[in-house]
Every structure is written in structure tokens, then in C-alpha cells.
Short mmCIF file of C-alpha atoms in Angstrom, two decimals:
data_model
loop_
_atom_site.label_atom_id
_atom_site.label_comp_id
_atom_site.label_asym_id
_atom_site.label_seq_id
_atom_site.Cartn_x
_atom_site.Cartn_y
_atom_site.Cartn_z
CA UNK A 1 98.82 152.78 116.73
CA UNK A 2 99.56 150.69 113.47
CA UNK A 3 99.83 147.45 116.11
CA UNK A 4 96.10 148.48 117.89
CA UNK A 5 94.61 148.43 114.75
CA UNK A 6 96.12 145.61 113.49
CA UNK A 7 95.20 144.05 116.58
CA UNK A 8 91.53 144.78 116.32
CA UNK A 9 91.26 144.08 112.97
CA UNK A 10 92.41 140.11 113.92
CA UNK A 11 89.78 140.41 116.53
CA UNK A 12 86.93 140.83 114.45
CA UNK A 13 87.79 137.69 111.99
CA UNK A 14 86.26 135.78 114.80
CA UNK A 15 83.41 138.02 115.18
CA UNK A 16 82.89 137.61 111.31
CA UNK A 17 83.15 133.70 111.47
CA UNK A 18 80.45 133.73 114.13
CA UNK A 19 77.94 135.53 112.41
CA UNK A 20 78.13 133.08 109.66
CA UNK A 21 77.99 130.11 111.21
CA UNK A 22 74.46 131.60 113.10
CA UNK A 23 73.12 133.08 110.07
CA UNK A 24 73.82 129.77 107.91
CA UNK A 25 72.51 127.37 111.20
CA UNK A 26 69.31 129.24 111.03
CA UNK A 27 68.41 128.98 107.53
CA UNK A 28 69.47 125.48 107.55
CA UNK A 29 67.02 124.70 110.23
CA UNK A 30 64.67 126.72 108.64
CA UNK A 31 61.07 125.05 106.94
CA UNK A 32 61.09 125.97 103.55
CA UNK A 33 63.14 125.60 100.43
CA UNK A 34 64.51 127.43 97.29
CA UNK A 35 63.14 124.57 95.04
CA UNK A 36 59.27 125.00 96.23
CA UNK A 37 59.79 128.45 95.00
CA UNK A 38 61.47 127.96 92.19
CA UNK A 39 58.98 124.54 90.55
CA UNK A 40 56.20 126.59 91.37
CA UNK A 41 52.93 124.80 90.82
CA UNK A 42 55.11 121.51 89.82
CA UNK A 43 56.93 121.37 93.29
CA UNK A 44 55.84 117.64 94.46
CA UNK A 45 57.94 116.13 97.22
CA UNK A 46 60.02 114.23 94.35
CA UNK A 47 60.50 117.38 92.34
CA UNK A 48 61.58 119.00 95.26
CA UNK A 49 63.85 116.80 96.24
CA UNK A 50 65.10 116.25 93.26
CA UNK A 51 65.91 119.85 92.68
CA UNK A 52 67.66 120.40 96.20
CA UNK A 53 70.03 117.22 94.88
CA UNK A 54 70.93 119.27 92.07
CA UNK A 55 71.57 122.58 94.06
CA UNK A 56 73.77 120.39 96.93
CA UNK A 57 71.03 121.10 99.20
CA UNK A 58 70.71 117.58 100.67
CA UNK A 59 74.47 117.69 101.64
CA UNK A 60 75.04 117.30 105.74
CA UNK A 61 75.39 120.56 107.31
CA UNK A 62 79.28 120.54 108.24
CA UNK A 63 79.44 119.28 104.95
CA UNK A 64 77.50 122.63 103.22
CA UNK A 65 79.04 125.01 105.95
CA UNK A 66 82.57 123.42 105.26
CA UNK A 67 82.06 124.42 101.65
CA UNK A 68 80.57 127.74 101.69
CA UNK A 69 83.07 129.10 104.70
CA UNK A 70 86.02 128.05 102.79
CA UNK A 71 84.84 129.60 99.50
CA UNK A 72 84.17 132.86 101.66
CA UNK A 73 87.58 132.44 103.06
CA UNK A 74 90.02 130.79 100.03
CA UNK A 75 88.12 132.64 97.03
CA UNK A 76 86.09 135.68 98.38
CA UNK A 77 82.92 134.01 96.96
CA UNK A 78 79.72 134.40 98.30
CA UNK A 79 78.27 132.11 96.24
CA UNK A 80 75.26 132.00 93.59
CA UNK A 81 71.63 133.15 94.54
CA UNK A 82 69.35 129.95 94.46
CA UNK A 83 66.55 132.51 92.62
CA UNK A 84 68.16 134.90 90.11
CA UNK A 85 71.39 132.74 89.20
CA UNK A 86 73.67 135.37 89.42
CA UNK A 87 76.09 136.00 91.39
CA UNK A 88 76.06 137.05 95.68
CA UNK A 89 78.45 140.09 95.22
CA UNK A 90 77.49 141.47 92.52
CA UNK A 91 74.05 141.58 93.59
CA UNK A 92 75.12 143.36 96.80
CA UNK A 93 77.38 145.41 95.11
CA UNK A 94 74.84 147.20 92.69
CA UNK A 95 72.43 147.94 95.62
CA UNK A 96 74.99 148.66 98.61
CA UNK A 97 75.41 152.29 97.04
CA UNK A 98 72.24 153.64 97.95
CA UNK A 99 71.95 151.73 101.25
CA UNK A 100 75.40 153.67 102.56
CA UNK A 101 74.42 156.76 101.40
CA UNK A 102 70.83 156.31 103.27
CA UNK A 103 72.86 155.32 106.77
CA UNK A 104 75.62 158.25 106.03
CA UNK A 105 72.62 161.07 105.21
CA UNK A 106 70.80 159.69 108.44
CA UNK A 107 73.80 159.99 110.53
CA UNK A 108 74.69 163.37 109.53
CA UNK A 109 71.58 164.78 110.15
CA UNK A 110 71.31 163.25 113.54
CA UNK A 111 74.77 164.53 114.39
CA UNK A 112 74.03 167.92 112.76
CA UNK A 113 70.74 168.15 114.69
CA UNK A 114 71.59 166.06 118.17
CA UNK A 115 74.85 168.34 119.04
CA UNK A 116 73.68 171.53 118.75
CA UNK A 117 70.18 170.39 120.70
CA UNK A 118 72.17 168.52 123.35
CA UNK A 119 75.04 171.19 124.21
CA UNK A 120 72.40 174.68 124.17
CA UNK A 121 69.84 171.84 126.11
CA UNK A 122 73.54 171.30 128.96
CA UNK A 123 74.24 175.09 128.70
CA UNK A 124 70.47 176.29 129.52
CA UNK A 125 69.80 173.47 132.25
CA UNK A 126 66.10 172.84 133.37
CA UNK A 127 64.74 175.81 131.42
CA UNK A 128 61.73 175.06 128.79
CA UNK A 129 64.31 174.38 125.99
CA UNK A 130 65.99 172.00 128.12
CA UNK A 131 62.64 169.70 129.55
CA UNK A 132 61.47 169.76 125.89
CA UNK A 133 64.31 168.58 124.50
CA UNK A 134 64.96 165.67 127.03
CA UNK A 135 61.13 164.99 126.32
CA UNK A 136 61.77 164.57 122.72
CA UNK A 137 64.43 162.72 123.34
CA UNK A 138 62.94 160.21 124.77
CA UNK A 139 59.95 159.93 123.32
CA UNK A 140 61.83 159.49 119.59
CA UNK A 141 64.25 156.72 121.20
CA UNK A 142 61.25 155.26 122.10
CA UNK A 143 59.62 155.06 118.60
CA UNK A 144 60.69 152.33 116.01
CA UNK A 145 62.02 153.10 112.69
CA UNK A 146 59.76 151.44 110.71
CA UNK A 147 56.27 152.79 112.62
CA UNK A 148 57.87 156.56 112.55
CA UNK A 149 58.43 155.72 108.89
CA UNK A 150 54.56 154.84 108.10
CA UNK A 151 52.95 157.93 110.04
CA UNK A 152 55.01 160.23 107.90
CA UNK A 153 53.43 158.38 105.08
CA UNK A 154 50.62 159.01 106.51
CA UNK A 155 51.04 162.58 107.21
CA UNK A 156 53.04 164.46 104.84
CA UNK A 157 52.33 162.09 101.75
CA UNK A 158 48.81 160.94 101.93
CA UNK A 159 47.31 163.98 103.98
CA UNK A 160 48.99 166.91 103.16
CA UNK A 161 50.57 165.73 100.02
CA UNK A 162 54.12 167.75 99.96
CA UNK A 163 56.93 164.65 99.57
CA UNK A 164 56.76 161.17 97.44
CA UNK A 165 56.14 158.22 98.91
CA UNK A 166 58.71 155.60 97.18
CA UNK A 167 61.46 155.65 94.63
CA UNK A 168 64.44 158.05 94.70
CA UNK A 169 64.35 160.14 91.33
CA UNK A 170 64.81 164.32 93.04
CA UNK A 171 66.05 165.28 96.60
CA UNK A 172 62.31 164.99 98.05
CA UNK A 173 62.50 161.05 98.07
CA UNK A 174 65.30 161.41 100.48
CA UNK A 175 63.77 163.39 103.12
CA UNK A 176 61.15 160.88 105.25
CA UNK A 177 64.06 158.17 104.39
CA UNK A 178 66.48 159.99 106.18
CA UNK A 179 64.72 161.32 108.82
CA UNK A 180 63.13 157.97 109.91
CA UNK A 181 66.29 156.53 110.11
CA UNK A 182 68.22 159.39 111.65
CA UNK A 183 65.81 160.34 114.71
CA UNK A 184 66.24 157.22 117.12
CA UNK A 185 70.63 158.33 116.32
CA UNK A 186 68.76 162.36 116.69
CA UNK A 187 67.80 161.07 120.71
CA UNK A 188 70.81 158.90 121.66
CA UNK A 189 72.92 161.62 120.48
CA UNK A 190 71.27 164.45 122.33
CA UNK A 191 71.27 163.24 125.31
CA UNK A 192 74.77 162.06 125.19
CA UNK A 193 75.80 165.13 124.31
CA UNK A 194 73.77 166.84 127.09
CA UNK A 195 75.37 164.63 129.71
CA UNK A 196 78.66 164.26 128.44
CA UNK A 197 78.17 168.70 128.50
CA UNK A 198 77.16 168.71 131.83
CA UNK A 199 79.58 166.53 133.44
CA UNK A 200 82.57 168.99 131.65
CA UNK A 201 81.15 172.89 132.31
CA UNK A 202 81.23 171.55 136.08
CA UNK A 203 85.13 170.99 135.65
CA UNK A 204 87.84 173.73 137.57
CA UNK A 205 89.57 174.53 134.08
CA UNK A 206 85.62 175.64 132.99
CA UNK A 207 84.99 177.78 136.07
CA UNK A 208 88.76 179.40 136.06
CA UNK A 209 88.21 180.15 131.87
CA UNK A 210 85.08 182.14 133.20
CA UNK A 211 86.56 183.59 136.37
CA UNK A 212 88.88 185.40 133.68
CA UNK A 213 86.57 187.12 132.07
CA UNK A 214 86.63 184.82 128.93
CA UNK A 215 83.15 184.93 127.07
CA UNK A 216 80.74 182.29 127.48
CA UNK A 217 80.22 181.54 123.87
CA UNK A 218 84.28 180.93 123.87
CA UNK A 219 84.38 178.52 126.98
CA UNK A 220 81.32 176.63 125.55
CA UNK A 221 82.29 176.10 122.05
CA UNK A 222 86.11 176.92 122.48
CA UNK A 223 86.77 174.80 125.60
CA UNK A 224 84.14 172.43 127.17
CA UNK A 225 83.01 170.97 123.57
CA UNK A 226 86.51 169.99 123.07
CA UNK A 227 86.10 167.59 125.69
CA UNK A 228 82.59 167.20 125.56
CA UNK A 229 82.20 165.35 122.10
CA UNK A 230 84.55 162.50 123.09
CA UNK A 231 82.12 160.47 124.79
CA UNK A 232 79.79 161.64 121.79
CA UNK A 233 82.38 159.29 119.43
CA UNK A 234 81.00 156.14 121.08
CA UNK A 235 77.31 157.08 120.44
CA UNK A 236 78.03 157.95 116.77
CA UNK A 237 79.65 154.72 116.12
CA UNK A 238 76.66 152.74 117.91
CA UNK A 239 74.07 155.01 116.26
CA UNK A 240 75.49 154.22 112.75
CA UNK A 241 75.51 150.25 113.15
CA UNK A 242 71.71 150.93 114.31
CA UNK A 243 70.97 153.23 111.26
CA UNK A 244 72.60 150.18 108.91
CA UNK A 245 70.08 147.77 110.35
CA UNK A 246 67.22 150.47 111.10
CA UNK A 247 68.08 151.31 106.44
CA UNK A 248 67.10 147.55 105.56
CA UNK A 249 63.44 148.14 107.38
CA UNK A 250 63.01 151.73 105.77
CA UNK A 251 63.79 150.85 102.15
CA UNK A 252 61.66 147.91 102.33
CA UNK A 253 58.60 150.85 103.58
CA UNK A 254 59.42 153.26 101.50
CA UNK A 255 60.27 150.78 98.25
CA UNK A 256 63.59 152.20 97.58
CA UNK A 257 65.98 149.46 95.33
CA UNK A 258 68.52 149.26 98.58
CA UNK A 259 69.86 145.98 100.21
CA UNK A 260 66.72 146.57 102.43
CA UNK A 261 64.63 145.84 99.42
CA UNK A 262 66.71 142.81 97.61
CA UNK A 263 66.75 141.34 101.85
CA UNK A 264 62.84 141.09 102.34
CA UNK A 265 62.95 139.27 98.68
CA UNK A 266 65.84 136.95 99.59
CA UNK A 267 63.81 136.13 102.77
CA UNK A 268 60.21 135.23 101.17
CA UNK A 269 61.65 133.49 98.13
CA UNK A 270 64.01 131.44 100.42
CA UNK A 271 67.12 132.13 99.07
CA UNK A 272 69.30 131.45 102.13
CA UNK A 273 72.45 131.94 100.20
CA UNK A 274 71.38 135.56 99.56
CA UNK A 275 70.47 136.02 102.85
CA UNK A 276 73.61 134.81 103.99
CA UNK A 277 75.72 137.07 102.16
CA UNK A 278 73.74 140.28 102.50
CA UNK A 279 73.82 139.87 106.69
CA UNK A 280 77.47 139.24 106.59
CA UNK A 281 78.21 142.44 104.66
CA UNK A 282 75.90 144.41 107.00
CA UNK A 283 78.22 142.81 109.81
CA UNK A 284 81.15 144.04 108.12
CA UNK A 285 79.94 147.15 107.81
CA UNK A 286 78.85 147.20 111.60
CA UNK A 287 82.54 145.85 112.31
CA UNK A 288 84.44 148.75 110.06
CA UNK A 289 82.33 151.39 111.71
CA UNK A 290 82.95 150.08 115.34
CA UNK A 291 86.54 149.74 113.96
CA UNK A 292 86.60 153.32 112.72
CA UNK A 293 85.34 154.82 115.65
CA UNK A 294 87.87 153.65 118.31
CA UNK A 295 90.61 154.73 116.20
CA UNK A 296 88.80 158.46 116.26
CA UNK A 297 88.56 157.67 120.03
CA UNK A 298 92.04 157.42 119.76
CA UNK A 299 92.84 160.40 118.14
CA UNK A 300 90.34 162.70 119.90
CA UNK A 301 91.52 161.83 123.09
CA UNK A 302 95.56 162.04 124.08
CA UNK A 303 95.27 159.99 127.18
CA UNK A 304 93.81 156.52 125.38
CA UNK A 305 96.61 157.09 123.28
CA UNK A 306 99.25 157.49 126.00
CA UNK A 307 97.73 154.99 128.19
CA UNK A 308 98.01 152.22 124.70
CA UNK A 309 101.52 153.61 124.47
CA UNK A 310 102.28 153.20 127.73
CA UNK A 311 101.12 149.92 128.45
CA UNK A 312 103.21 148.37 125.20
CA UNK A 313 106.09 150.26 126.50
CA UNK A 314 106.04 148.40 129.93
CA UNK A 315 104.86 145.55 128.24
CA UNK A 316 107.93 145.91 125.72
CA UNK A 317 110.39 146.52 129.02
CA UNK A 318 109.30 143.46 131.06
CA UNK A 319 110.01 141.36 128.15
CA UNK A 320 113.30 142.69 127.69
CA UNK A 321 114.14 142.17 130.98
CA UNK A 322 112.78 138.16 131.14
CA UNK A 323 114.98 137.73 128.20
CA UNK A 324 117.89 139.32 129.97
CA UNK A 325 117.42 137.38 133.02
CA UNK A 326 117.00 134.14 131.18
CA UNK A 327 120.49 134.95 129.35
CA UNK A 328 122.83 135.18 133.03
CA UNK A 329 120.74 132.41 134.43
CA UNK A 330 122.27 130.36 130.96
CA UNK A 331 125.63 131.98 131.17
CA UNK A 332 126.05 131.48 135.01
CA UNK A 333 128.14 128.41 136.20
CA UNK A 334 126.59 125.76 138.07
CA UNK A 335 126.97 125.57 141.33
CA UNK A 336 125.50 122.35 142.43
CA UNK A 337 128.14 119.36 142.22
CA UNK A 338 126.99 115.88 141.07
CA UNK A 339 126.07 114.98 144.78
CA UNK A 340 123.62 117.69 145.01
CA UNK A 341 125.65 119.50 147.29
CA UNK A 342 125.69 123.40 147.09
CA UNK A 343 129.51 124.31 146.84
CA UNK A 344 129.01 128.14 144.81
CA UNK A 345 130.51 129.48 148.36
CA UNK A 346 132.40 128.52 151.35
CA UNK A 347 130.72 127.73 154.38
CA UNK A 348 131.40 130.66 156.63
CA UNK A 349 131.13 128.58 160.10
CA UNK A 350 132.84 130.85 162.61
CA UNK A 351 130.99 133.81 160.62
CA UNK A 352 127.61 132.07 161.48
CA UNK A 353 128.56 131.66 164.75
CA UNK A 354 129.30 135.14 165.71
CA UNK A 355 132.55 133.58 167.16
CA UNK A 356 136.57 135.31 166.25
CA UNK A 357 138.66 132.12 165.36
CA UNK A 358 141.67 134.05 166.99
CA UNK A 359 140.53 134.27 170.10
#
């Protein structure tokens, strides 16, 4: 297991390089400069240009994508925002706090909400609870984060006047926050878990637990959710990468000092190096919780495991036996002469020819 995760840990350095590159390419391309913003009125085509000289910004681009990968890679160093002169990281790193704990709260409640809903939605099959569910479902994986986020504005702040609309001083601030973000991860998860449900109540082991008498509420929540919330482990890990991204959009709505907030600032004051750095720690994030939830896959489900162990164990054996083969191939004599003749064995004439040499 230590080797699989080591393994996919190497492949996501190349995922990480990627994103870079495309993140920096675009902003490079991009119309617009740091130095417009930051002269102001005073930002003529010479005082423009003779800021961006003094920030590196007329470099070549292999030259400035050289530079800024290597300090990511040799020194950890994000670099210095263009705007506020301080420092990438440490930006990130006093916002990143409430951004997490926006994505975590929104997961949980769509996992506390979307299980329950999806496996009584798979036990009760095409009743009313069932077609409203799926209906719901659909129609809230169908509805964007950041337009569910301004009709509860609408609704519970402006017209009825029971939660805040921005800032995050008591528990109330949370709840449209988290609930905007967690009900697309509220639909995916329901009806994942209403599929993965069905598919597993159909299975012998299901049928023979019932045939014995065993009560339902045992074979649904002692049995067939064991093996129901596996596939469930692949929609939480998907759901959380989209609550990450879906957080940035809701903070900036809701004005709540996140990464979502300190983003939408980075973007309209042009400071690309900001940008950079706050899209490749959302895509480490992403990574991690991709990362995280195949190793649960792992662990929730014996056969991945003994299939990974399997397959190094043959993999292990064949190589073993390619090394053994290569060793008598080294340690057997020749047996061509310097002619080119074969002479390893006798030539067995009479043998060949089926013929007794005594007769």
C-alpha cells in the first residue's frame, strides 16, 4: 500500500506542473497589466512600461516561466503579489482556513443529507418518497452554485429576514454558505447512493439474509450499506473538488474574507502572480482529496486491495524469474565453436534414421 501511494503521489507532480504552465500561459497572454493598476491616473504607455521593466515583466516567457517554476520547485516560493507587496503564501495561508472549513461543512452536510435520502429513496422504490427525491435530485444538480446562492439572498435574507447576508461573526452566517455549496454534492450523492443501493439489495447474499428471517432494518443498514457506500467513495471525492471550486464563487456572493474573495481581487487588479498561486493550491487541494479518496477506496473495499497485491506479487515473480533465467543463460557453456557450427551434442544419425546400426 505504502508503494501505491507513493506511486500516485509521483503521478500527480506532473499533473501539478501542468496546471502551472496553463494558468501562467493564460495570464501571460492576457490584455492587461499590474502597472496600469498600480500608476493609476499616471499610467502612460512609458510609465507603464517602465514599471513592468522594474517588476521583470518584459522578460520572454520561457524566460519568466523558467524563473517562477524553479522558485516553486527549488525554494517553495510563490512569489510576491504585484498589488499588496507581500508575500503569495502568506496571503493564502491567512484566508485558506475559512475556505476548507466552508468545502468540509458543505460536504458533510451533503453526505449527512444525500445517504440517508438515497438508501430509504433504493429501499422504498417508485413510491412518492422515491419520485420526489430523484426529482430533487435532479433539479438541484441542475442549479449552479452561485444562482442557488443569490435566491436564498433573496428569500430568506431580504424577504423574510431570518439569516445575514455576508460576513461570518455567529453560526447563522454559515448556513446559506454551506448549503449553496453542499446541494449540487446533496444530488450527486443521492442518487449514487440510490443506485449503488439498488444494484446490492438485488444480490443472493441480500435475499438469503432475508429468507432467514433477519430483520429488514439489519440487512439494510447491517449488510447491503456495507457494500453500498463504496461506489459512494468516488462521488464524495468528486463532490469535494467541486465544492473547493463551487467555495471561491460563494464567498465572493456572500462577501466572506475566503480565497474566493482575495481570487475575484487578484483577477480585476491583475495580479497574475496571485492568481497563479491561489489556482495551484486549489489544484493541490483537488489532487490530495482525489489522493485521499482512492486510498479509502482501498481500504473500504478488500478486493482493490488484493487485486494491487496481487498484481505486484506476479509482477514481483516474473521478475525474479527473468533474472534467474538471465543468470543460467550467463553461466551456461557455449556451445557454438568458432566456425559457427553447433557441437553442444552429438549428431544422433542412425537415431534420426529410425535405423539399428547392428543389424
Amino acid at each position: 500500500m505504502i508503494r501505491y501511494v507513493i506511486k500516485r503521489l509521483l503521478t500527480l507532480i506532473p499533473i501539478i506542473i501542468g496546471v502551472v504552465i496553463i494558468v501562467f500561459t493564460i495570464n501571460f497572454f492576457t490584455k492587461g497589466s499590474p502597472a496600469t493598476v498600480m500608476l493609476g491616473a499616471a499610467a502612460t504607455p512609458e510609465n507603464v512600461a517602465q514599471v513592468e521593466a522594474e517588476m521583470g515583466l518584459d522578460r520572454p516567457y520561457f524566460v519568466q516561466l523558467g524563473d517562477y517554476l524553479w522558485n516553486i520547485i527549488t525554494k517553495f516560493d510563490l512569489g510576491t503579489s504585484y498589488i499588496w507587496k507581500r508575500p503569495v503564501a502568506e496571503m493564502i495561508g491567512e484566508r485558506i482556513g475559512v475556505t476548507i472549513s466552508l468545502g468540509l461543512l458543505g460536504v458533510a452536510f451533503s453526505l449527512v443529507i444525500g445517504i440517508p435520502v438515497g438508501v430509504f429513496s433504493a429501499t422504498k422504490q417508485y413510491s412518492t418518497f422515491d419520485y420526489v427525491a430523484t426529482t430533487l435530485a435532479v433539479v438541484l444538480a441542475a442549479i449552479p452554485s452561485f444562482w442557488l446562492a443569490l435566491m436564498c439572498i433573496l428569500l430568506f435574507s431580504v424577504k423574510l429576514g431570518w439569516l445575514p447576508i455576508s460576513g461570518l461573526t455567529s453560526w447563522k452566517h454559515w448556513v446559506l454558505p454551506v448549503f449553496a455549496i453542499g446541494a449540487f454534492p446533496i444530488a450527486m450523492i443521492t442518487r449514487m447512493t440510490r443506485s449503488s443501493m439498488l444494484e446490492v439489495i438485488r444480490q443472493d447474499y441480500i435475499r438469503t439474509a432475508r429468507a432467514k428471517g433477519m430483520p429488514e432494518r439489519r440487512v439494510i443498514y447491517g449488510h447491503a450499506l456495507k457494500n453500498g457506500i463504496i461506489p459512494v467513495t468516488t462521488a464524495v471525492g468528486i463532490t469535494a473538488g467541486l465544492a473547493m471550486t463551487g467555495t471561491i464563487i460563494v464567498e465572493t456572493i456572500f462577501n466572506i474574507p475566503g480565497v474566493g474573495t482575495l481570487m475575484n481581487s487578484a483577477i480585476t487588479k491583475y495580479d497574475y502572480i496571485l492568481t497563479q498561486g491561489i489556482v495551484l493550491v486549489c489544484a493541490l487541494i483537488i489532487c490530495g482529496t482525489n489522493l485521499i479518496t482512492d486510498i479509502a477506496y482501498a481500504f473500504l473495499d478488500p478486493r482493490i486491495k488484493a487485486m494491487y497485491v496481487n498484481s505486484m506479487k506476479k509482477r514481483q515473480l516474473a521478475e525474479k524469474l527473468l533474472k534467474e533465467a538471465a543468470s543460467r543463460a550467463e553461466q551456461a557453456p557455449s556451445t557454438v565453436d568458432g566456425s559457427g557450427t553447433d557441437v553442444s551434442e552429438p549428431e544422433a544419425i542412425d537415431g534420426a534414421k529410425g535405423g539399428d546400426p547392428d543389424v
